[in-house]
Structures are given as C-alpha cells and as structure tokens.
C-alpha positions as a Markdown table, in Angstrom:
| # | Residue | x | y | z |
|---|---|---|---|---|
| 1 | Met | 0.0 | 0.1 | 0.1 |
| 2 | Pro | 1.4 | 3.5 | -0.7 |
| 3 | Phe | 2.7 | 5.8 | 1.6 |
| 4 | Val | 3.6 | 9.4 | 0.6 |
| 5 | Phe | 6.2 | 10.9 | 2.8 |
| 6 | Asn | 5.9 | 14.6 | 3.4 |
| 7 | Arg | 6.2 | 16.8 | 6.2 |
| 8 | Tyr | 2.6 | 16.2 | 7.4 |
| 9 | Ser | 2.5 | 12.4 | 7.2 |
| 10 | Gly | 6.4 | 12.2 | 8.0 |
| 11 | Leu | 6.1 | 14.2 | 11.5 |
| 12 | Leu | 2.9 | 12.0 | 12.5 |
| 13 | Leu | 4.7 | 9.0 | 11.6 |
| 14 | Ile | 7.5 | 9.6 | 14.0 |
| 15 | Phe | 5.2 | 10.0 | 16.8 |
| 16 | Phe | 3.4 | 6.7 | 15.6 |
| 17 | Val | 6.4 | 4.6 | 15.6 |
| 18 | His | 7.8 | 5.8 | 18.8 |
| 19 | Gly | 4.5 | 5.5 | 20.6 |
| 20 | Leu | 4.3 | 2.0 | 19.2 |
| 21 | Val | 7.7 | 1.2 | 20.7 |
| 22 | Tyr | 7.0 | 2.6 | 24.1 |
| 23 | Ala | 3.7 | 0.5 | 24.1 |
| 24 | Leu | 5.4 | -2.6 | 23.4 |
| 25 | Leu | 8.1 | -1.8 | 26.1 |
| 26 | Leu | 5.4 | -1.2 | 28.7 |
| 27 | Leu | 3.6 | -4.3 | 27.6 |
| 28 | His | 6.9 | -6.2 | 28.0 |
| 29 | Arg | 7.6 | -4.8 | 31.4 |
| 30 | Ser | 3.9 | -5.4 | 32.6 |
| 31 | Ile | 4.2 | -9.1 | 31.6 |
| 32 | Lys | 7.6 | -9.2 | 33.3 |
| 33 | His | 6.8 | -7.6 | 36.6 |
| 34 | Asp | 3.1 | -8.3 | 36.7 |
| 35 | Gln | 2.6 | -4.6 | 36.6 |
| 36 | Val | -1.3 | -3.9 | 35.8 |
| 37 | Ser | -0.8 | -0.3 | 35.4 |
| 38 | Asp | 2.0 | -0.6 | 32.7 |
| 39 | Arg | -0.8 | -2.8 | 30.6 |
| 40 | Trp | -3.3 | 0.1 | 31.0 |
| 41 | Leu | -0.7 | 2.7 | 30.0 |
| 42 | Ala | 0.4 | 0.5 | 26.9 |
| 43 | Phe | -3.2 | 0.2 | 25.9 |
| 44 | Phe | -3.6 | 4.0 | 26.1 |
| 45 | Leu | -0.6 | 4.4 | 23.9 |
| 46 | Leu | -2.1 | 2.1 | 21.3 |
| 47 | Leu | -5.2 | 4.2 | 21.2 |
| 48 | Cys | -3.1 | 7.2 | 20.7 |
| 49 | Ile | -1.3 | 6.1 | 17.8 |
| 50 | Leu | -4.4 | 4.8 | 16.2 |
| 51 | Phe | -6.1 | 8.3 | 16.9 |
| 52 | Ile | -3.6 | 10.1 | 14.7 |
| 53 | Cys | -3.8 | 7.5 | 12.0 |
| 54 | Pro | -6.6 | 9.3 | 10.0 |
| 55 | Trp | -4.4 | 12.3 | 9.5 |
| 56 | Met | -1.0 | 10.6 | 9.2 |
| 57 | Leu | -2.4 | 8.3 | 6.7 |
| 58 | Gly | -4.7 | 10.7 | 5.1 |
| 59 | Phe | -1.5 | 13.1 | 4.2 |
| 60 | Ala | 0.0 | 9.8 | 3.1 |
| 61 | Gly | -2.5 | 9.4 | 0.4 |
| 62 | Trp | -5.0 | 6.8 | 2.0 |
| 63 | Tyr | -8.0 | 8.9 | 1.4 |
| 64 | Asp | -7.1 | 9.1 | -2.4 |
| 65 | Ser | -9.6 | 6.4 | -3.9 |
| 66 | Ile | -8.0 | 7.0 | -7.5 |
| 67 | Asn | -4.7 | 5.4 | -6.2 |
| 68 | Cys | -6.0 | 3.0 | -3.4 |
| 69 | Leu | -9.4 | 2.4 | -3.1 |
| 70 | Thr | -8.7 | -0.4 | -0.6 |
| 71 | Cys | -6.7 | 2.2 | 1.5 |
| 72 | Arg | -9.7 | 4.6 | 1.5 |
| 73 | Asn | -12.1 | 1.7 | 2.5 |
| 74 | Ile | -9.7 | 0.8 | 5.4 |
| 75 | Met | -9.8 | 4.6 | 6.6 |
| 76 | Phe | -13.7 | 4.5 | 6.4 |
| 77 | Tyr | -14.5 | 1.2 | 7.9 |
| 78 | Val | -11.9 | 0.7 | 10.5 |
| 79 | Pro | -12.7 | 2.6 | 13.6 |
| 80 | Met | -9.1 | 3.9 | 14.4 |
| 81 | Gln | -10.3 | 6.9 | 16.5 |
| 82 | Gln | -11.6 | 5.0 | 19.6 |
| 83 | Ser | -12.6 | 8.3 | 21.5 |
| 84 | Leu | -15.2 | 6.5 | 23.6 |
| 85 | Leu | -12.2 | 4.1 | 24.9 |
| 86 | Met | -9.8 | 6.8 | 26.0 |
| 87 | Gly | -11.6 | 7.8 | 29.1 |
| 88 | Pro | -12.2 | 4.4 | 30.7 |
| 89 | Val | -8.5 | 3.2 | 29.7 |
| 90 | Ile | -7.1 | 6.5 | 31.6 |
| 91 | Phe | -9.4 | 5.8 | 34.5 |
| 92 | Phe | -8.4 | 2.3 | 35.1 |
| 93 | Tyr | -4.7 | 3.3 | 34.4 |
| 94 | Leu | -5.0 | 5.8 | 37.2 |
| 95 | Lys | -6.8 | 3.3 | 39.4 |
| 96 | Ala | -4.1 | 0.8 | 39.0 |
| 97 | Leu | -1.4 | 3.2 | 40.1 |
| 98 | Cys | -3.2 | 4.3 | 43.4 |
| 99 | Tyr | -4.9 | 1.2 | 44.2 |
| 100 | Pro | -2.9 | -1.7 | 42.7 |
| 101 | Ser | -4.5 | -4.2 | 45.2 |
| 102 | Val | -7.8 | -3.7 | 43.5 |
| 103 | Pro | -8.6 | -6.4 | 40.6 |
| 104 | Phe | -10.6 | -5.4 | 37.5 |
| 105 | Arg | -14.0 | -6.8 | 38.2 |
| 106 | Lys | -16.9 | -7.8 | 35.9 |
| 107 | Lys | -18.9 | -4.8 | 36.6 |
| 108 | Asp | -16.1 | -2.5 | 35.4 |
| 109 | Ala | -16.6 | -4.0 | 31.9 |
| 110 | Leu | -19.7 | -1.7 | 31.7 |
| 111 | His | -17.4 | 1.2 | 31.4 |
| 112 | Phe | -16.4 | -0.1 | 27.9 |
| 113 | Leu | -19.9 | -0.5 | 26.7 |
| 114 | Pro | -20.2 | 2.6 | 24.7 |
| 115 | Ala | -17.0 | 1.9 | 22.8 |
| 116 | Ala | -18.1 | -1.7 | 22.3 |
| 117 | Leu | -21.5 | -0.7 | 21.0 |
| 118 | Tyr | -19.6 | 1.6 | 18.4 |
| 119 | Phe | -17.1 | -1.0 | 17.5 |
| 120 | Gly | -20.1 | -3.3 | 16.9 |
| 121 | Trp | -22.0 | -1.0 | 14.7 |
| 122 | Ser | -18.9 | -0.4 | 12.6 |
| 123 | Thr | -18.7 | -4.3 | 12.2 |
| 124 | Val | -22.4 | -4.2 | 11.0 |
| 125 | Val | -21.7 | -1.3 | 8.5 |
| 126 | Phe | -18.6 | -3.1 | 7.0 |
| 127 | Ile | -20.4 | -6.5 | 6.8 |
| 128 | Ala | -23.5 | -5.0 | 4.9 |
| 129 | Asp | -21.5 | -2.6 | 2.8 |
| 130 | Arg | -18.6 | -4.7 | 1.8 |
| 131 | Leu | -19.5 | -8.4 | 2.3 |
| 132 | Val | -23.2 | -8.3 | 1.6 |
| 133 | Leu | -24.0 | -5.4 | -0.8 |
| 134 | Asp | -20.5 | -4.6 | -2.0 |
| 135 | Arg | -21.4 | -0.7 | -2.4 |
| 136 | Tyr | -21.7 | 2.1 | 0.1 |
| 137 | Tyr | -25.1 | 1.9 | 1.8 |
| 138 | Leu | -24.8 | 2.2 | 5.6 |
| 139 | Met | -21.5 | 4.4 | 4.8 |
| 140 | Asn | -22.1 | 7.3 | 2.7 |
| 141 | Gly | -18.6 | 6.9 | 1.0 |
| 142 | Val | -17.9 | 10.7 | 1.4 |
| 143 | Thr | -16.8 | 11.2 | 5.1 |
| 144 | Asp | -14.9 | 9.1 | 7.7 |
| 145 | Pro | -17.6 | 8.3 | 10.4 |
| 146 | Asp | -14.7 | 8.7 | 13.1 |
| 147 | Leu | -14.9 | 12.5 | 12.3 |
| 148 | Asp | -18.6 | 12.9 | 12.7 |
| 149 | Asp | -19.7 | 15.8 | 14.8 |
| 150 | Trp | -21.9 | 13.6 | 17.2 |
| 151 | Tyr | -18.9 | 11.2 | 17.7 |
| 152 | Val | -16.3 | 13.8 | 18.3 |
| 153 | Thr | -18.6 | 15.2 | 20.8 |
| 154 | Ala | -19.6 | 12.0 | 22.5 |
| 155 | Gly | -15.7 | 11.4 | 22.9 |
| 156 | Leu | -15.2 | 14.7 | 24.3 |
| 157 | Val | -18.0 | 14.4 | 26.9 |
| 158 | Ser | -16.7 | 11.0 | 27.8 |
| 159 | Leu | -13.1 | 12.2 | 28.4 |
| 160 | Leu | -14.3 | 15.0 | 30.6 |
| 161 | Ile | -16.4 | 12.7 | 32.7 |
| 162 | Tyr | -13.7 | 10.2 | 33.3 |
| 163 | Leu | -10.9 | 13.1 | 33.8 |
| 164 | Ile | -13.3 | 14.5 | 36.8 |
| 165 | Met | -13.4 | 10.9 | 38.1 |
| 166 | Cys | -9.6 | 10.6 | 37.9 |
| 167 | Phe | -9.1 | 13.9 | 39.6 |
| 168 | Arg | -11.4 | 13.0 | 42.4 |
| 169 | Ile | -9.9 | 9.7 | 42.9 |
| 170 | Tyr | -6.3 | 11.0 | 43.0 |
| 171 | Thr | -7.4 | 14.2 | 45.5 |
| 172 | Thr | -9.0 | 11.6 | 47.8 |
| 173 | Tyr | -6.0 | 9.3 | 47.7 |
| 174 | Arg | -3.7 | 12.3 | 48.6 |
| 175 | Arg | -6.0 | 13.5 | 51.4 |
| 176 | Phe | -5.8 | 9.9 | 52.7 |
| 177 | Ile | -2.2 | 9.1 | 52.3 |
| 178 | Val | -1.0 | 12.1 | 54.4 |
| 179 | Glu | -3.0 | 10.9 | 57.3 |
| 180 | Gln | -1.4 | 7.4 | 57.1 |
| 181 | Ile | 2.2 | 7.6 | 56.3 |
| 182 | Ser | 5.2 | 9.7 | 56.9 |
| 183 | Phe | 6.6 | 9.2 | 53.5 |
| 184 | Ala | 3.6 | 10.7 | 51.7 |
| 185 | Asp | 5.8 | 12.3 | 48.7 |
| 186 | Ala | 7.1 | 8.9 | 47.7 |
| 187 | Val | 3.6 | 7.7 | 46.9 |
| 188 | Thr | 1.6 | 10.8 | 46.0 |
| 189 | Phe | 2.9 | 10.4 | 42.4 |
| 190 | Arg | 4.0 | 13.6 | 40.9 |
| 191 | Trp | 3.9 | 11.7 | 37.6 |
| 192 | Val | 0.1 | 11.4 | 38.1 |
| 193 | Gln | -0.3 | 15.2 | 38.5 |
| 194 | His | 1.7 | 15.8 | 35.1 |
| 195 | Phe | -0.3 | 12.9 | 33.4 |
| 196 | Leu | -3.6 | 14.6 | 34.4 |
| 197 | Ile | -2.5 | 18.0 | 33.3 |
| 198 | Ala | -1.3 | 16.8 | 30.0 |
| 199 | Leu | -4.8 | 15.0 | 29.5 |
| 200 | Phe | -6.7 | 18.1 | 30.5 |
| 201 | Leu | -4.6 | 19.9 | 27.8 |
| 202 | Tyr | -5.5 | 17.4 | 25.4 |
| 203 | Phe | -9.4 | 17.8 | 26.2 |
| 204 | Phe | -9.1 | 21.6 | 25.9 |
| 205 | Ile | -7.3 | 21.6 | 22.6 |
| 206 | Gly | -9.7 | 19.0 | 21.3 |
| 207 | Leu | -12.6 | 21.2 | 22.5 |
| 208 | Val | -11.1 | 24.3 | 21.0 |
| 209 | Phe | -10.9 | 22.7 | 17.7 |
| 210 | His | -14.2 | 21.1 | 17.7 |
| 211 | Leu | -16.1 | 24.3 | 18.6 |
| 212 | Leu | -14.3 | 25.9 | 15.8 |
| 213 | Ser | -15.8 | 23.4 | 13.7 |
| 214 | Leu | -19.3 | 23.6 | 15.0 |
| 215 | Leu | -19.2 | 27.4 | 14.7 |
| 216 | Asn | -18.6 | 27.1 | 11.0 |
| 217 | Phe | -14.9 | 28.1 | 11.5 |
| 218 | Gln | -14.1 | 25.6 | 9.1 |
| 219 | Leu | -10.3 | 24.6 | 9.2 |
| 220 | Asp | -9.0 | 22.9 | 6.1 |
| 221 | Tyr | -7.2 | 19.6 | 6.3 |
| 222 | Thr | -3.8 | 21.1 | 6.9 |
| 223 | Gly | -5.2 | 23.4 | 9.8 |
| 224 | Asn | -6.7 | 20.4 | 11.6 |
| 225 | Trp | -3.6 | 18.5 | 11.3 |
| 226 | Trp | -1.9 | 20.9 | 13.9 |
| 227 | Tyr | -4.4 | 19.5 | 16.5 |
| 228 | Tyr | -3.0 | 16.1 | 15.8 |
| 229 | Leu | 0.6 | 17.4 | 16.0 |
| 230 | Leu | 0.0 | 18.8 | 19.3 |
| 231 | Phe | -1.9 | 15.5 | 20.5 |
| 232 | Gly | 1.1 | 13.5 | 19.2 |
| 233 | Ile | 3.6 | 15.8 | 21.3 |
| 234 | Leu | 1.3 | 15.4 | 24.3 |
| 235 | Phe | 1.2 | 11.5 | 24.0 |
| 236 | Tyr | 4.9 | 11.3 | 23.3 |
| 237 | Tyr | 5.5 | 13.2 | 26.7 |
| 238 | Ile | 3.2 | 10.8 | 28.4 |
| 239 | Ala | 5.0 | 7.7 | 26.8 |
| 240 | Ile | 8.5 | 8.9 | 28.0 |
| 241 | Lys | 7.5 | 10.1 | 31.5 |
| 242 | Gly | 5.2 | 7.2 | 31.9 |
| 243 | Tyr | 7.8 | 4.5 | 31.1 |
| 244 | Ala | 10.4 | 6.2 | 33.1 |
| 245 | Asn | 8.5 | 6.6 | 36.1 |
| 246 | Ser | 9.3 | 4.1 | 38.6 |
| 247 | Ile | 6.4 | 3.5 | 41.1 |
| 248 | Glu | 6.9 | 1.5 | 44.2 |
| 249 | Thr | 3.5 | 1.2 | 45.9 |
| 250 | Arg | 4.2 | 0.6 | 49.6 |
| 251 | Leu | 0.5 | 0.4 | 50.7 |
| 252 | Ser | -2.6 | -1.3 | 49.3 |
| 253 | Phe | -6.0 | 0.0 | 49.5 |
| 254 | Asn | -9.5 | -1.2 | 49.5 |
| 255 | Phe | -11.1 | 0.8 | 46.8 |
| 256 | Asp | -14.7 | -0.3 | 47.8 |
| 257 | Met | -14.4 | 1.6 | 51.0 |
| 258 | Leu | -13.6 | 4.8 | 49.3 |
| 259 | Leu | -16.6 | 4.4 | 47.2 |
| 260 | Glu | -18.9 | 3.4 | 50.0 |
| 261 | Gln | -17.7 | 5.4 | 53.0 |
| 262 | Gln | -15.5 | 8.1 | 51.3 |
| 263 | Gln | -12.7 | 6.9 | 53.6 |
| 264 | Leu | -10.1 | 4.5 | 52.7 |
| 265 | Leu | -8.7 | 1.6 | 54.9 |
| 266 | Ala | -5.1 | 0.9 | 55.0 |
| 267 | Met | -4.0 | -2.8 | 54.5 |
| 268 | Pro | -1.0 | -2.6 | 56.5 |
| 269 | Pro | 2.4 | -4.3 | 55.5 |
| 270 | Pro | 2.8 | -8.0 | 56.7 |
| 271 | Asn | 4.8 | -6.9 | 59.9 |
| 272 | Glu | 2.0 | -4.6 | 61.0 |
| 273 | Val | -1.0 | -6.6 | 61.9 |
| 274 | Ala | -4.2 | -4.4 | 62.0 |
| 275 | Thr | -8.0 | -5.1 | 61.6 |
| 276 | Ala | -10.8 | -3.1 | 60.3 |
| 277 | Asn | -12.2 | -2.8 | 63.8 |
| 278 | Glu | -8.7 | -1.2 | 64.8 |
| 279 | Ala | -9.0 | 1.3 | 61.9 |
| 280 | Phe | -12.3 | 2.5 | 62.8 |
| 281 | Ala | -12.6 | 2.8 | 66.4 |
| 282 | Ala | -16.1 | 3.4 | 68.1 |
| 283 | Pro | -16.9 | 7.1 | 69.0 |
| 284 | Glu | -17.2 | 6.4 | 72.8 |
| 285 | Ser | -13.3 | 5.2 | 72.8 |
| 286 | Leu | -12.2 | 8.5 | 71.3 |
| 287 | Pro | -10.7 | 11.3 | 73.8 |
| 288 | Lys | -13.9 | 13.0 | 75.3 |
| 289 | Asp | -12.2 | 16.1 | 76.6 |
| 290 | Arg | -9.1 | 18.5 | 76.5 |
| 291 | Met | -7.4 | 16.7 | 79.4 |
| 292 | Glu | -7.5 | 13.3 | 77.5 |
| 293 | Val | -6.1 | 14.8 | 74.4 |
| 294 | Glu | -3.3 | 16.4 | 76.4 |
| 295 | Ala | -2.4 | 13.1 | 77.9 |
| 296 | Trp | -2.3 | 11.4 | 74.5 |
| 297 | Lys | -0.2 | 14.2 | 73.1 |
| 298 | Glu | 2.5 | 13.6 | 75.8 |
| 299 | Lys | 2.3 | 9.8 | 75.0 |
| 300 | Val | 2.6 | 10.7 | 71.2 |
| 301 | Leu | 5.5 | 12.9 | 71.9 |
| 302 | Thr | 7.2 | 10.6 | 74.1 |
| 303 | Ala | 7.3 | 8.0 | 71.2 |
| 304 | Val | 7.9 | 10.3 | 68.3 |
| 305 | Val | 10.3 | 12.7 | 69.8 |
| 306 | Thr | 11.9 | 11.2 | 72.8 |
| 307 | Ala | 12.2 | 7.8 | 71.3 |
| 308 | Lys | 12.9 | 9.3 | 68.0 |
| 309 | Leu | 10.6 | 7.1 | 66.0 |
| 310 | Tyr | 10.3 | 9.9 | 63.4 |
| 311 | Ala | 13.8 | 8.5 | 62.2 |
| 312 | Asp | 12.2 | 5.7 | 60.8 |
| 313 | Pro | 11.6 | 6.4 | 57.0 |
| 314 | Ala | 8.8 | 4.0 | 56.9 |
| 315 | Leu | 6.9 | 4.9 | 59.8 |
| 316 | Thr | 3.0 | 4.7 | 59.3 |
| 317 | Leu | 0.1 | 5.7 | 61.3 |
| 318 | Ser | -0.7 | 2.2 | 62.0 |
| 319 | Gly | 3.0 | 1.3 | 63.2 |
| 320 | Leu | 2.8 | 4.3 | 65.6 |
| 321 | Ala | -0.8 | 3.4 | 66.8 |
| 322 | Lys | 0.7 | -0.2 | 67.3 |
| 323 | Glu | 3.7 | 1.3 | 69.5 |
| 324 | Leu | 1.3 | 3.2 | 71.7 |
| 325 | Gln | -1.3 | 0.3 | 72.1 |
| 326 | Thr | -4.2 | 2.2 | 70.5 |
| 327 | Asn | -5.9 | 2.4 | 67.2 |
| 328 | Thr | -5.5 | 4.6 | 64.0 |
| 329 | Thr | -8.7 | 6.4 | 64.7 |
| 330 | Ile | -7.6 | 7.7 | 68.2 |
| 331 | Leu | -4.2 | 8.5 | 66.9 |
| 332 | Ser | -5.2 | 10.4 | 64.0 |
| 333 | Arg | -7.8 | 12.4 | 65.8 |
| 334 | Val | -5.0 | 13.2 | 68.6 |
| 335 | Ile | -2.6 | 14.5 | 66.1 |
| 336 | Asn | -5.1 | 16.4 | 63.9 |
| 337 | Ser | -6.9 | 18.1 | 66.9 |
| 338 | Gly | -3.9 | 18.3 | 69.5 |
| 339 | Phe | -1.0 | 19.3 | 66.9 |
| 340 | Gly | -3.2 | 20.8 | 64.0 |
| 341 | Met | -1.4 | 18.8 | 61.7 |
| 342 | Asn | -1.7 | 15.6 | 59.4 |
| 343 | Phe | 0.3 | 12.5 | 60.3 |
| 344 | Asn | 2.8 | 13.2 | 57.5 |
| 345 | Asp | 3.5 | 16.9 | 58.4 |
| 346 | Phe | 3.6 | 16.0 | 62.0 |
| 347 | Ile | 6.4 | 13.4 | 61.5 |
| 348 | Asn | 8.2 | 15.6 | 59.0 |
| 349 | Phe | 8.1 | 18.5 | 61.2 |
| 350 | Tyr | 10.1 | 16.8 | 63.9 |
| 351 | Arg | 12.5 | 15.5 | 61.2 |
| 352 | Val | 13.0 | 19.0 | 60.1 |
| 353 | Glu | 13.7 | 20.1 | 63.6 |
| 354 | Asp | 16.2 | 17.3 | 64.2 |
| 355 | Val | 18.2 | 18.5 | 60.9 |
| 356 | Arg | 17.8 | 22.2 | 61.8 |
| 357 | Lys | 19.2 | 21.8 | 65.1 |
| 358 | Lys | 22.3 | 19.8 | 63.9 |
| 359 | Leu | 23.1 | 22.5 | 61.2 |
| 360 | Glu | 22.6 | 25.3 | 63.7 |
| 361 | Ala | 25.4 | 23.3 | 65.8 |
| 362 | Gly | 27.7 | 23.1 | 62.8 |
| 363 | Ala | 27.1 | 19.4 | 62.1 |
| 364 | Ala | 27.3 | 20.1 | 58.3 |
| 365 | Ala | 31.2 | 20.5 | 58.8 |
| 366 | Gln | 31.6 | 16.9 | 59.3 |
| 367 | Val | 28.7 | 15.4 | 57.3 |
| 368 | Thr | 26.7 | 16.3 | 54.2 |
| 369 | Ile | 23.3 | 18.0 | 54.7 |
| 370 | Met | 21.7 | 15.0 | 53.0 |
| 371 | Ser | 23.2 | 12.6 | 55.3 |
| 372 | Leu | 21.8 | 14.5 | 58.2 |
| 373 | Ala | 18.3 | 14.3 | 56.3 |
| 374 | Tyr | 18.6 | 10.5 | 55.7 |
| 375 | Asp | 19.4 | 10.0 | 59.4 |
| 376 | Ala | 16.3 | 12.0 | 60.4 |
| 377 | Gly | 14.1 | 9.8 | 58.5 |
| 378 | Phe | 13.7 | 11.5 | 55.1 |
| 379 | Asn | 14.0 | 9.1 | 52.1 |
| 380 | Ser | 14.7 | 11.8 | 49.1 |
| 381 | Lys | 16.4 | 15.0 | 48.6 |
| 382 | Ala | 13.3 | 16.6 | 47.1 |
| 383 | Thr | 11.1 | 15.6 | 49.9 |
| 384 | Phe | 13.6 | 16.9 | 52.5 |
| 385 | Asn | 14.0 | 20.1 | 50.6 |
| 386 | Arg | 10.3 | 20.8 | 50.4 |
| 387 | Ala | 9.5 | 20.1 | 54.1 |
| 388 | Phe | 12.5 | 22.1 | 55.3 |
| 389 | Lys | 11.3 | 25.0 | 53.1 |
| 390 | Lys | 7.8 | 24.6 | 54.5 |
| 391 | Phe | 8.5 | 24.4 | 58.1 |
| 392 | Thr | 11.4 | 26.8 | 58.4 |
| 393 | Gly | 10.9 | 29.2 | 55.5 |
| 394 | Lys | 14.6 | 28.7 | 54.5 |
| 395 | Asn | 16.7 | 26.4 | 52.5 |
| 396 | Pro | 19.0 | 24.0 | 54.3 |
| 397 | Lys | 22.1 | 26.0 | 53.3 |
| 398 | Glu | 20.7 | 29.1 | 54.7 |
| 399 | Val | 20.6 | 27.5 | 58.3 |
| 400 | Ser | 23.8 | 25.7 | 58.1 |
| 401 | Val | 26.7 | 27.2 | 60.2 |
| 402 | Gln | 29.8 | 27.2 | 57.9 |
| 403 | Pro | 33.2 | 26.9 | 59.6 |
C-alpha cells in the first residue's frame, strides 16, 4: 500500500512509531513484573497512535480512492479513533497506580460498553456494505465516520467525565495518604499530576478545535493537522515519562471503602497486623475532653520525639498506633486536633527540627546535609527540601553554620 512521505505524514509517523515502541516496552515490562498499570498505559498509547492515523495516513494518500480504493475503505470502515475508549482506559490506569491491589471486576466492563457498541456498529456497517451489498449503503462513502460531529462530541464528553473521576480519585487518595504515612511524597505520584495536566490539555485543545468546527470556522485539512501534531507531542511526553516513572506502591488500599464510605482503610504491611475494627474505633473510645487529648499528646511526643520514631523512614500511622497500643482513629484524631497537623506533616516537622538543630550546631562541617536528612528519616532530597522550606521558610544551606 502506498505511503506518501511529506512533512505532514512524516512528522506524525515519528510519533506513531515511537508511541508503538513505548507501548510494546510497557507491555513487556507489565508481563515481566506483573504490573497492571503498565498494561493500561500500553493500551492507552496504542489508542493514541491509532488516533493520529486518519491524519497521518490521510496525508500519506490513503483517502485517495483513485490511487488506492482499498486504503480509502480501510480508513472509512476501521474505527481508528476510539474516543469512547480513551476515558475508561485513563481511569483504570490511574486506578491501577493508586490502588494496585484492586482487581478488575466484571462490573468494570460496563465502562467499555459505549466503545463496544460503536465498534459493533462499525462491524455491522462493514459486513453490510463490503461483504453483502458490495457498495456504500450504511456508509456514505464521502466522510470518515470517526470524524462525525456527534462522535467527536461524545468522545470529548466521555473524556471530561472520566478526567473528573480521575481527579476525584487522586485528590481523595492524597488526602488519605498524608493521614496514614510519613513518606507521603514517595507515593503521591507527581507523575500522576503531570499525567492529568497533559490529559486536560488534550481535552481543551480538542474542545477548541471542535467548537471552531461547530461554529463554522472551518479549518482545512492542513489546519486540523496541527491538532494532531499537538496531540502527538502530548502523548509522546506521556509515553516517555510514563515509562521512566518508577512507582513503588508501599501500601495497598480497599477501593470499595472509598466508594462506599468516602474513607480508605489501609491494608498494613505483613509485619503490621491491623484489622478493620482497629482502623475505625467506636465513637465512645475517642478522647472526650481536652485533658485526655493532652495526655495522648504526651504519649505521642514521648514515642515520636523522645524515642525518635520519626527517624524511621517507613513510619506509618498504624505502626505508631501499635507502638502506643491504640488504634489509628484515636491517634489520627489526637494528631489532627492536638497538633493541628496531618500525620505526614507532624512527623516531617520533627525530622526537620532534628536537621535544623544539627545544622545550627555546625554538624554540616563533618557530614553532608543529606546525610543528616537521611538520618532524620527523610528518604529523598526533594522531599527533604520541600519539608525544610515549608517548616522553616529557608533552604537548608541558609541555616547551616559554615566553619
């Protein structure tokens, strides 16, 4: 089949090939490491490279029925732009990142029903027109059904709905994680933030181009090509960063609890035996007055500060609750009401205090600042710098006493 190389088809071909390579790499890694999120991202990249095909192949001559009628029929009858699949695949990718222990359930398949119906109708059209009647009948033979206004609109609406769902899941996850662990930065996934930003950009760019079309600001075929070029750049960024992103999920979560109770229950590591009953204490077991809160504050400070539990880089709320022989609900309530901070900030505050005092005492003359940070319980330079700036308003080097 012909492929006319020019700056329009050639540029999109670059994104097509690289997207395919990254999809295969992610698929291979997902099989090797049983990483479900990589499978979803590979699926998304495959949808992306198919999405740009109408313009890549169009500029390569595939819509030209004179030179290649078969090429034109492939473009018309194969639903390359699976817009109704984009949203669900993005949703389940994000879900697999934040809640890796949650399996794909039978009812989750309902998310793919609209896309399945569109694919089914496309199959019916192909059978009727090509195999039965051998002429254009259900297809008009003039325009590609993937580019119909109703289908583009449906795809954008679907994408927006799923992006909102993804944003709600991630914000809820972040609110939960800072209440449960002292290394929240390690599992809040800055990559997910960038991923969602890129997708919202894709949505708004697509919305602008579609509105221009609906308002009769008709762009020619070359004008619309710029949309696909921008889309190619966005999914190329997602491919590179998504593949490079190394995610180590340290906690697993029960997603059903999030949906049913708007609160997540941590499933602790094997060495931290906790039950659902421990995670949600009865109201009467909570501190009833200020004196009780103050008594609990003393216990918490003794364990965290005096015993220096804050220096444990993997310290969790459930681990501290076990140390104090209480449950996570009481402990979380005490930290939030008694200290006015979430668990993550509470622990990092004392880690920063440890480093600050040592820096002011001139400890940086003997060891590096990061050595002090690691000794205090921080597990990354970026996390340490952000926490230090947050609690002191200064950079570590500004506090360090130079010899």
